[in-house]
Every structure is written in C-alpha cells, then in structure tokens.
Amino acid sequence: MNGADSEDIMILRSLLEATRKLQRSFSRDNVDFNTAVFIRNDIYEHLLRETSDKGKDTAVLLEWTDLEALRQLVYRRMLVSVQQASTFESLWLSFFQAHIEGEESFSYIVNRTMMRPRDLLRLLRECVNVAVNRGRDKVSDADVKQAEKRYSEDQLQEISFELKDISPEYGDVIYGFIGCLITLDREEVKERLLMMNVPDRSCRHVESLLLWFGFFGVMNSEGEERYSYSYQYGVERMLREAAANPTFVIHPAFRPALSCS
C-alpha cells in the first residue's frame, strides 16, 4: 500500500461498520460477541480526520513506554527458558554484563529500541547471537555494540518502508542524515531535507513525519531526549514542550547505521 488515501479509509470505515452490524446481529440472539480491529496509529489518525461522527468505537492505544513493563516481559521469558525461580537481576547478570558505558545494561539496550516488545526481543536475540558466535558464555559490552550496529541497519530499513507507506516520495529522506551530528537545529534539518530534494514548502510536513515515527526526538527544557512514543505520538505537544527553536536529536536506534557523531 502506497500510503492511506481516501479509498483506503472508506474501506476501513466499512469494515468497522460491518463489525458493528455483526455484533448487533449476535446480540439479538443473546450471544456475547465482541470484535477488535487492529489499526496502525497513523492510519487511525487519518481515519479520525475523515470521520465526522467520532466516538462510535472504543479505541485502545497499545504502547509500551514503561521500562518496568518491558523488564517484566523479558523476565517472564527468562523464567520459562531457565525453568528455575530467581530474581530478574540474578538471571540478567547470568547472561549479560552489568553495565555498558556506565549505564545499567538492560536500560542501555531498551533505550536503543523504539520501546516496542518486538524491537527489544530482536535486539536481545542479536546480542546473544553475537556472543555465541564469539564463543562467550555471557554477553559483553563489545557484543552489545556489535549487535547494535546490525540492529540499527535493520531499523533504518524498516523506517524507510514505513515512511514509504505514508508518503512514498519521502521514504529515502532519512539517508540524507548520514554522517550528521546527533543533535541538529531546525535549519540544519531543513538543509538536509532540501539536499534530498524535499520541496521547501514540504519540509515542515516531513519534519513532522520524522518526529512521529521516532526518527527524531527533541531535547526538552531539562536537556532530556524525548521521543513521540513518550507523548502517545502527539507531535505538536512534544514540540510545544521544546524550546522556541527546538533541538532535534537522532534516535539511538539509527545512530550506528547513519554513522552519527
């Protein structure tokens, strides 16, 4: 699919209406029947923009922004694997080095992902694969760094595909940031986009796309990196919390692949 156009949204709206009719039909026969339609967040926002009678359906946002929730996810998987009762810390340290560049290793790895379980599990598997291939019985910081590079290449390709789904003409703009600094101001971002043949009038739109997908974050007033998933993808609110001239920051997931300095 090359982006979601009005016809796509009409099909989606028809699907939702069909599920409501099906549910009412079962209800008349006193049969409990519930439906769930899973929609990507950006497509759902597009749906809302083109829907006048909002509120017919209950929307639940499936996001993982809690480090502890991700820790519990990994902990339960480790318990099943080793089949012995133990604390997370004990199990984690039996497989991974405690710290990487002075940061607790689990937090370090999570912060290199887009805070999605599948991304975290993919990076963890890559770390283990690197360590096993190097003949180690525990993942070292060097193993994590190598796995991070491979994972970063995959993430860069995936976000390119996601951008092409929404705006096919802008799928490759991310490659305009190869070799850039980790932090950029708005003018520097615009210069890079213009170099990738983005029209001047479209630069703010592409900037918003890159913020929404988490390629960029912003530095807040406390100097912390914040990304769209921390704001339930509310890009405007994220920008309002930044300075008048926001400082953009490349997400750690993409830095190795882009050779950011």
CSV table of C-alpha atoms in Angstrom, one decimal:
chain,number,residue,atom,x,y,z
A,1,MET,CA,0.0,0.0,0.0
A,2,ASN,CA,1.4,3.4,-1.0
A,3,GLY,CA,0.0,5.5,1.8
A,4,ALA,CA,-3.5,5.6,3.1
A,5,ASP,CA,-5.8,7.5,0.7
A,6,SER,CA,-9.5,8.3,0.9
A,7,GLU,CA,-10.4,5.0,-0.7
A,8,ASP,CA,-8.4,3.1,1.9
A,9,ILE,CA,-10.1,5.0,4.7
A,10,MET,CA,-13.5,4.2,3.2
A,11,ILE,CA,-12.7,0.5,3.1
A,12,LEU,CA,-11.6,0.7,6.8
A,13,ARG,CA,-14.7,2.6,7.8
A,14,SER,CA,-16.9,0.0,6.0
A,15,LEU,CA,-15.0,-2.8,7.9
A,16,LEU,CA,-15.7,-1.1,11.2
A,17,GLU,CA,-19.4,-0.7,10.3
A,18,ALA,CA,-19.6,-4.4,9.3
A,19,THR,CA,-18.2,-5.4,12.7
A,20,ARG,CA,-20.8,-3.3,14.5
A,21,LYS,CA,-23.6,-4.9,12.4
A,22,LEU,CA,-22.3,-8.3,13.1
A,23,GLN,CA,-22.1,-7.6,16.8
A,24,ARG,CA,-25.7,-6.3,16.8
A,25,SER,CA,-26.9,-9.4,14.9
A,26,PHE,CA,-25.4,-11.7,17.5
A,27,SER,CA,-26.8,-9.6,20.4
A,28,ARG,CA,-30.3,-10.1,19.1
A,29,ASP,CA,-29.8,-13.8,19.7
A,30,ASN,CA,-28.4,-13.2,23.1
A,31,VAL,CA,-24.9,-14.2,22.1
A,32,ASP,CA,-22.0,-12.3,23.5
A,33,PHE,CA,-19.8,-11.3,20.6
A,34,ASN,CA,-17.1,-8.7,20.5
A,35,THR,CA,-14.8,-7.6,17.7
A,36,ALA,CA,-11.4,-5.9,17.6
A,37,VAL,CA,-9.8,-4.2,14.7
A,38,PHE,CA,-6.1,-3.6,14.9
A,39,ILE,CA,-5.1,-0.4,13.1
A,40,ARG,CA,-1.7,1.3,12.9
A,41,ASN,CA,-1.6,4.5,14.8
A,42,ASP,CA,-1.0,6.8,11.9
A,43,ILE,CA,-3.8,5.1,9.9
A,44,TYR,CA,-6.2,5.6,12.8
A,45,GLU,CA,-5.4,9.3,13.0
A,46,HIS,CA,-6.1,9.5,9.2
A,47,LEU,CA,-9.4,7.8,9.9
A,48,LEU,CA,-10.4,10.3,12.6
A,49,ARG,CA,-9.6,13.2,10.3
A,50,GLU,CA,-12.0,11.9,7.7
A,51,THR,CA,-14.8,10.8,10.2
A,52,SER,CA,-17.5,13.3,11.2
A,53,ASP,CA,-19.3,11.1,13.7
A,54,LYS,CA,-16.4,10.3,16.0
A,55,GLY,CA,-16.9,8.2,19.2
A,56,LYS,CA,-18.8,5.2,17.8
A,57,ASP,CA,-15.9,2.9,18.6
A,58,THR,CA,-13.7,2.5,21.7
A,59,ALA,CA,-10.0,3.0,20.9
A,60,VAL,CA,-7.3,1.5,23.0
A,61,LEU,CA,-3.7,2.6,22.4
A,62,LEU,CA,-1.2,-0.3,22.6
A,63,GLU,CA,2.0,1.3,23.6
A,64,TRP,CA,5.0,0.2,25.8
A,65,THR,CA,6.5,3.3,27.4
A,66,ASP,CA,7.2,1.8,30.8
A,67,LEU,CA,10.7,0.4,31.3
A,68,GLU,CA,9.5,-1.8,34.1
A,69,ALA,CA,6.8,-3.4,31.9
A,70,LEU,CA,9.5,-4.3,29.4
A,71,ARG,CA,11.6,-5.7,32.2
A,72,GLN,CA,8.8,-7.9,33.3
A,73,LEU,CA,8.3,-9.1,29.7
A,74,VAL,CA,11.9,-10.2,29.4
A,75,TYR,CA,11.9,-11.6,33.0
A,76,ARG,CA,9.0,-13.9,32.3
A,77,ARG,CA,10.6,-15.2,29.1
A,78,MET,CA,13.9,-15.9,31.0
A,79,LEU,CA,12.0,-17.8,33.7
A,80,VAL,CA,10.4,-20.1,31.1
A,81,SER,CA,13.8,-20.6,29.5
A,82,VAL,CA,15.8,-21.5,32.6
A,83,GLN,CA,12.9,-23.1,34.5
A,84,GLN,CA,14.1,-22.0,37.9
A,85,ALA,CA,12.9,-19.4,40.3
A,86,SER,CA,15.1,-16.4,40.6
A,87,THR,CA,15.1,-12.6,40.5
A,88,PHE,CA,15.4,-10.6,37.3
A,89,GLU,CA,18.7,-9.1,38.4
A,90,SER,CA,20.2,-12.6,39.1
A,91,LEU,CA,19.0,-14.0,35.8
A,92,TRP,CA,20.0,-11.0,33.8
A,93,LEU,CA,23.5,-10.9,35.3
A,94,SER,CA,24.0,-14.6,34.5
A,95,PHE,CA,23.6,-13.7,30.8
A,96,PHE,CA,24.6,-10.0,30.4
A,97,GLN,CA,27.3,-7.8,31.7
A,98,ALA,CA,26.0,-5.4,34.4
A,99,HIS,CA,26.9,-2.0,32.8
A,100,ILE,CA,27.6,-0.6,29.3
A,101,GLU,CA,29.3,2.8,29.1
A,102,GLY,CA,28.4,3.4,32.8
A,103,GLU,CA,24.7,2.7,32.2
A,104,GLU,CA,22.8,-0.3,33.6
A,105,SER,CA,22.9,-2.8,30.7
A,106,PHE,CA,19.2,-3.5,30.4
A,107,SER,CA,18.3,0.2,30.3
A,108,TYR,CA,21.0,0.7,27.8
A,109,ILE,CA,19.6,-1.9,25.4
A,110,VAL,CA,16.0,-0.7,25.9
A,111,ASN,CA,17.0,2.9,25.1
A,112,ARG,CA,18.3,1.7,21.7
A,113,THR,CA,14.9,0.5,20.7
A,114,MET,CA,11.6,2.2,19.8
A,115,MET,CA,10.1,0.9,23.1
A,116,ARG,CA,8.3,-1.9,21.3
A,117,PRO,CA,8.5,-5.5,22.6
A,118,ARG,CA,9.3,-7.0,19.2
A,119,ASP,CA,12.2,-4.5,18.8
A,120,LEU,CA,13.6,-5.3,22.2
A,121,LEU,CA,13.4,-9.0,21.7
A,122,ARG,CA,15.1,-8.7,18.3
A,123,LEU,CA,18.0,-6.7,19.7
A,124,LEU,CA,18.4,-9.1,22.7
A,125,ARG,CA,18.5,-12.1,20.3
A,126,GLU,CA,21.1,-10.3,18.2
A,127,CYS,CA,23.2,-9.7,21.3
A,128,VAL,CA,23.0,-13.4,22.3
A,129,ASN,CA,23.8,-14.5,18.7
A,130,VAL,CA,26.9,-12.3,18.6
A,131,ALA,CA,28.1,-13.6,22.0
A,132,VAL,CA,27.5,-17.3,21.0
A,133,ASN,CA,29.3,-16.8,17.7
A,134,ARG,CA,32.3,-15.4,19.5
A,135,GLY,CA,32.3,-18.3,21.9
A,136,ARG,CA,31.3,-16.4,25.0
A,137,ASP,CA,29.0,-17.7,27.8
A,138,LYS,CA,27.9,-14.1,28.7
A,139,VAL,CA,27.1,-11.1,26.6
A,140,SER,CA,29.8,-8.5,26.9
A,141,ASP,CA,29.6,-4.8,26.1
A,142,ALA,CA,31.5,-5.4,22.9
A,143,ASP,CA,28.9,-8.0,21.9
A,144,VAL,CA,26.1,-5.5,22.5
A,145,LYS,CA,27.9,-2.8,20.5
A,146,GLN,CA,28.2,-5.2,17.5
A,147,ALA,CA,24.6,-6.3,17.8
A,148,GLU,CA,23.6,-2.7,18.0
A,149,LYS,CA,25.1,-2.0,14.6
A,150,ARG,CA,23.3,-4.9,12.9
A,151,TYR,CA,20.0,-3.9,14.6
A,152,SER,CA,20.5,-0.3,13.6
A,153,GLU,CA,20.8,-1.3,9.9
A,154,ASP,CA,17.5,-3.2,10.1
A,155,GLN,CA,15.7,-0.4,11.9
A,156,LEU,CA,16.8,2.2,9.3
A,157,GLN,CA,15.5,0.0,6.5
A,158,GLU,CA,12.2,-0.6,8.4
A,159,ILE,CA,11.5,3.1,9.0
A,160,SER,CA,12.2,3.8,5.3
A,161,PHE,CA,9.5,1.2,4.4
A,162,GLU,CA,7.1,2.8,6.9
A,163,LEU,CA,7.7,6.3,5.5
A,164,LYS,CA,7.0,5.0,2.0
A,165,ASP,CA,3.7,3.5,3.2
A,166,ILE,CA,2.6,7.0,4.2
A,167,SER,CA,4.5,9.3,1.8
A,168,PRO,CA,6.2,7.2,-0.9
A,169,GLU,CA,8.1,10.2,-2.2
A,170,TYR,CA,9.8,10.8,1.2
A,171,GLY,CA,10.9,7.2,2.1
A,172,ASP,CA,14.6,7.8,1.5
A,173,VAL,CA,14.9,11.2,3.2
A,174,ILE,CA,16.5,9.5,6.3
A,175,TYR,CA,19.6,8.8,4.2
A,176,GLY,CA,20.2,12.5,4.0
A,177,PHE,CA,21.3,12.4,7.6
A,178,ILE,CA,24.2,10.0,7.1
A,179,GLY,CA,27.2,11.4,8.9
A,180,CYS,CA,25.3,14.2,10.6
A,181,LEU,CA,25.7,15.2,14.3
A,182,ILE,CA,23.4,13.5,16.8
A,183,THR,CA,21.7,16.9,17.5
A,184,LEU,CA,20.6,19.4,14.9
A,185,ASP,CA,18.6,22.6,14.9
A,186,ARG,CA,15.6,23.2,12.7
A,187,GLU,CA,17.6,25.0,10.0
A,188,GLU,CA,20.1,22.1,9.8
A,189,VAL,CA,17.3,19.6,9.5
A,190,LYS,CA,15.8,21.7,6.7
A,191,GLU,CA,19.1,21.9,4.8
A,192,ARG,CA,19.4,18.1,4.9
A,193,LEU,CA,15.9,17.7,3.6
A,194,LEU,CA,16.4,20.2,0.8
A,195,MET,CA,19.5,18.2,-0.2
A,196,MET,CA,17.2,15.1,-0.5
A,197,ASN,CA,15.0,17.1,-2.9
A,198,VAL,CA,12.2,17.8,-0.5
A,199,PRO,CA,10.4,21.0,-1.6
A,200,ASP,CA,10.8,23.9,0.7
A,201,ARG,CA,7.0,24.0,1.3
A,202,SER,CA,7.0,20.4,2.4
A,203,CYS,CA,9.9,20.5,4.9
A,204,ARG,CA,7.8,21.0,8.0
A,205,HIS,CA,5.5,18.2,6.9
A,206,VAL,CA,8.4,15.8,6.5
A,207,GLU,CA,9.9,17.0,9.8
A,208,SER,CA,6.6,16.1,11.5
A,209,LEU,CA,6.7,12.7,9.9
A,210,LEU,CA,10.2,12.0,11.1
A,211,LEU,CA,9.2,13.1,14.6
A,212,TRP,CA,6.0,11.0,14.6
A,213,PHE,CA,7.9,7.9,13.6
A,214,GLY,CA,10.6,8.5,16.2
A,215,PHE,CA,13.5,9.0,13.9
A,216,PHE,CA,13.8,12.4,15.6
A,217,GLY,CA,13.2,13.4,19.1
A,218,VAL,CA,13.6,16.7,20.8
A,219,MET,CA,15.5,18.0,23.8
A,220,ASN,CA,13.2,19.2,26.5
A,221,SER,CA,13.8,22.1,28.8
A,222,GLU,CA,15.7,19.8,31.2
A,223,GLY,CA,18.0,18.7,28.4
A,224,GLU,CA,16.4,15.2,28.2
A,225,GLU,CA,15.8,13.4,24.9
A,226,ARG,CA,12.1,12.8,24.4
A,227,TYR,CA,10.5,10.9,21.5
A,228,SER,CA,7.0,10.7,20.2
A,229,TYR,CA,6.1,7.4,22.0
A,230,SER,CA,6.5,9.3,25.3
A,231,TYR,CA,3.7,11.6,24.1
A,232,GLN,CA,1.4,9.0,22.6
A,233,TYR,CA,2.6,10.3,19.3
A,234,GLY,CA,1.3,13.8,19.9
A,235,VAL,CA,4.0,15.7,17.9
A,236,GLU,CA,2.5,19.1,18.4
A,237,ARG,CA,2.6,18.7,22.2
A,238,MET,CA,6.1,17.4,22.0
A,239,LEU,CA,7.2,20.5,20.1
A,240,ARG,CA,5.4,22.8,22.5
A,241,GLU,CA,7.4,21.4,25.4
A,242,ALA,CA,10.7,22.0,23.5
A,243,ALA,CA,12.3,25.4,23.1
A,244,ALA,CA,11.0,28.0,20.6
A,245,ASN,CA,13.8,26.8,18.3
A,246,PRO,CA,13.8,23.1,19.1
A,247,THR,CA,16.9,21.0,19.2
A,248,PHE,CA,16.3,17.8,17.3
A,249,VAL,CA,18.1,14.6,18.2
A,250,ILE,CA,18.6,11.4,16.2
A,251,HIS,CA,17.1,8.3,18.0
A,252,PRO,CA,19.9,6.0,19.3
A,253,ALA,CA,18.4,3.2,17.2
A,254,PHE,CA,19.6,4.8,14.0
A,255,ARG,CA,22.9,6.4,15.0
A,256,PRO,CA,25.2,3.5,14.2
A,257,ALA,CA,23.7,2.9,10.8
A,258,LEU,CA,23.9,6.6,10.0
A,259,SER,CA,27.4,6.9,11.4
A,260,CYS,CA,26.3,9.9,13.5
A,261,SER,CA,28.9,11.6,15.6
